[in-house]
XYZ file of C-alpha atoms in Angstrom:
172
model
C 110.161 116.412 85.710
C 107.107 114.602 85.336
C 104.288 116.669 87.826
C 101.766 114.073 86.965
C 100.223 112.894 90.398
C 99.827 109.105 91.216
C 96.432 108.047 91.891
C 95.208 106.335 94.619
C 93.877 103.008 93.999
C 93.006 101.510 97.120
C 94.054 101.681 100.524
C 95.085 98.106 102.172
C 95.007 97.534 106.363
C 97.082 95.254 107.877
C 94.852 92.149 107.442
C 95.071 92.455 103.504
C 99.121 92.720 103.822
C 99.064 89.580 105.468
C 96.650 88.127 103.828
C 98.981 88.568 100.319
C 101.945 87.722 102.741
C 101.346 84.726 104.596
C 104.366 83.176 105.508
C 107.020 86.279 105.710
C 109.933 85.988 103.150
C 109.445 82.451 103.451
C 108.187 81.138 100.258
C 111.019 79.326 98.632
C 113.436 80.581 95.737
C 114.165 77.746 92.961
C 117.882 76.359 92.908
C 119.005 78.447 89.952
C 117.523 81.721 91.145
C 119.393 80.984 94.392
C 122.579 79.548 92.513
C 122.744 82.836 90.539
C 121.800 84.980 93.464
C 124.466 83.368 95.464
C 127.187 83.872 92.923
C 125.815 87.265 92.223
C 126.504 88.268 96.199
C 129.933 86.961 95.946
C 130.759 89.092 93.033
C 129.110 92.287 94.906
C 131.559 91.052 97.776
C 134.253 90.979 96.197
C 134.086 94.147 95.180
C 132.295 95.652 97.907
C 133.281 93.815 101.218
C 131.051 97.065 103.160
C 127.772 95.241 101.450
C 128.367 92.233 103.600
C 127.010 94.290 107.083
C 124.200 95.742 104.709
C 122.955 91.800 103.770
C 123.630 90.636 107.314
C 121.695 93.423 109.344
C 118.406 92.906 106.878
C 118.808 88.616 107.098
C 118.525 88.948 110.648
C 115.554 90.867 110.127
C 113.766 88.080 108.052
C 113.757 86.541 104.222
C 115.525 84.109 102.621
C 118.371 86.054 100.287
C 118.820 89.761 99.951
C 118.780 90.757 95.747
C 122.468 91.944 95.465
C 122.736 95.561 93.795
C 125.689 97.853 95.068
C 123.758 100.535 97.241
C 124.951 104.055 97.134
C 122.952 104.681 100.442
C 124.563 102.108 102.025
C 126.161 104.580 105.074
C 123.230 106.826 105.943
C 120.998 103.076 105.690
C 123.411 101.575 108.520
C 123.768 104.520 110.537
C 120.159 105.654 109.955
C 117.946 102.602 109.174
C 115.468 101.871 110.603
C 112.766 98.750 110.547
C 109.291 99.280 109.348
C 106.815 96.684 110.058
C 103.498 95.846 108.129
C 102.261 94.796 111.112
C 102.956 98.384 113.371
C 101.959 100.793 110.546
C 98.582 100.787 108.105
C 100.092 100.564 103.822
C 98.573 102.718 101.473
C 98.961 101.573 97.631
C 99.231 104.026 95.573
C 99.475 103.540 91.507
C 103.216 104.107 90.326
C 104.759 102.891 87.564
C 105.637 99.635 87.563
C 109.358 99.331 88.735
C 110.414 102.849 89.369
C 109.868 103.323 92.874
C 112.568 105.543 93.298
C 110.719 107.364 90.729
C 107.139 107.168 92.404
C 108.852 108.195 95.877
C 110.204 111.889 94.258
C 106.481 112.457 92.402
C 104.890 111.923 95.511
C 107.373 114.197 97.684
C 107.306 116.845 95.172
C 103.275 117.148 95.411
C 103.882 117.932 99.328
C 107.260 118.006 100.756
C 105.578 118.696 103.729
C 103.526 115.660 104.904
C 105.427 113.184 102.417
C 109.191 111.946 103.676
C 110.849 109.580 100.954
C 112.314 106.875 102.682
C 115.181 104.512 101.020
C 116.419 101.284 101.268
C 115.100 97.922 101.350
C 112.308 95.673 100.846
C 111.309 92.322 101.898
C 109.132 90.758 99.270
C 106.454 87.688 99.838
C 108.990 85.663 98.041
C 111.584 86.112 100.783
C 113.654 88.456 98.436
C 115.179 92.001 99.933
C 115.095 94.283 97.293
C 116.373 97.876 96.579
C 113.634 100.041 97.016
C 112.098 103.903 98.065
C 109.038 104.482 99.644
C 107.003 107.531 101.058
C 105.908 108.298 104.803
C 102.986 110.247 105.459
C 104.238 112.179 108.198
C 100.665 113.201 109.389
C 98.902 110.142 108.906
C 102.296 107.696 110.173
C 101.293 105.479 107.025
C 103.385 103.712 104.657
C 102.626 104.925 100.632
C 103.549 102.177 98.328
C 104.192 102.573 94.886
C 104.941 99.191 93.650
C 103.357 96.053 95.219
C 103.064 94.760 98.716
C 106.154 94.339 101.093
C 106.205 92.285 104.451
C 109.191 94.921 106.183
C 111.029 98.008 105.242
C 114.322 98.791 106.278
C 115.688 102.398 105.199
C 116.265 105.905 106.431
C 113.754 108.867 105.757
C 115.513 111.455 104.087
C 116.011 115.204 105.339
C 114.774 117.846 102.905
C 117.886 118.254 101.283
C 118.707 114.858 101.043
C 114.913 114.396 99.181
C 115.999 117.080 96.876
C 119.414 115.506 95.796
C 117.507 112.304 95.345
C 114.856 113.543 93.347
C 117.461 115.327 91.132
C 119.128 111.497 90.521
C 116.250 109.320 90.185
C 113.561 111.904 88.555
């Protein structure tokens, strides 16, 4: 396990978010991004019917198309999830590695288990994309660390202690 703590870079309010975010998940995705994100939902449908609430519950939520990946979280998101908002709670960036959030999420928890929850789920994206993603809640502070790049919502459940653990275990 890498120990190697992520270092703060600079701390964003509200009014920077949406500044970055304008117009929520609604910029608009080309025809052949949509086209193949279309035909890749109906694939994940096919073989996972369950996905369909998953896609439905975070649509109605905002964005334009939810990034279709089979999600191993999907019961504890649906019975669990809940909706974080930009707007209600003050983002943090933090400096991760590009594309491993899931990754980023377990080094932060492991520096302090204690005031960090890892949170998984999904993301909406200024390009009105949900994406897979894990982020960190500062339990003291009632901030949302990001890892990655900005998000307009979250929608995921923060994990117990043992839940964190087994997580770390598969993504670290």
């Amino acid at each position: 396990m890498n120990g190697t703590p992520l270092v703060l870079v600079s701390i964003a309010s509200v009014a920077l978010g949406r500044a970055l975010c304008e117009n929520r998940g609604s910029r608009a995705i080309d025809k052949k991004q949509r086209e193949f994100l279309e035909r890749r939902q109906r694939e994940l449908f096919d073989q996972a019917p369950e996905h369909q609430a998953l896609h439905e519950k975070l649509l109605s939520l905002g964005g334009e198309m939810v990034v279709p990946l089979f999600e191993s979280y999907l019961k504890p998101i649906l019975d669990r999830g809940e909706l974080l908002d930009t707007e209600d709670y003050a983002v943090t960036f933090v400096s991760g590695a590009t594309s491993q959030c899931h990754a980023n999420a377990c080094n932060l928890w492991e520096q302090d288990p204690n005031v960090y929850q890892i949170y998984t789920g999904w993301a909406l994206s200024p390009d009105g994309l949900w994406r897979q993603h894990s982020w960190v809640l500062d339990r003291w502070g009632g901030e949302i660390i990001e890892t990655t790049e900005p998000r307009e919502l979250y929608f995921g459940f923060g994990m117990t202690h043992d839940e964190a653990s087994r997580f770390v275990e598969e993504n670290w």
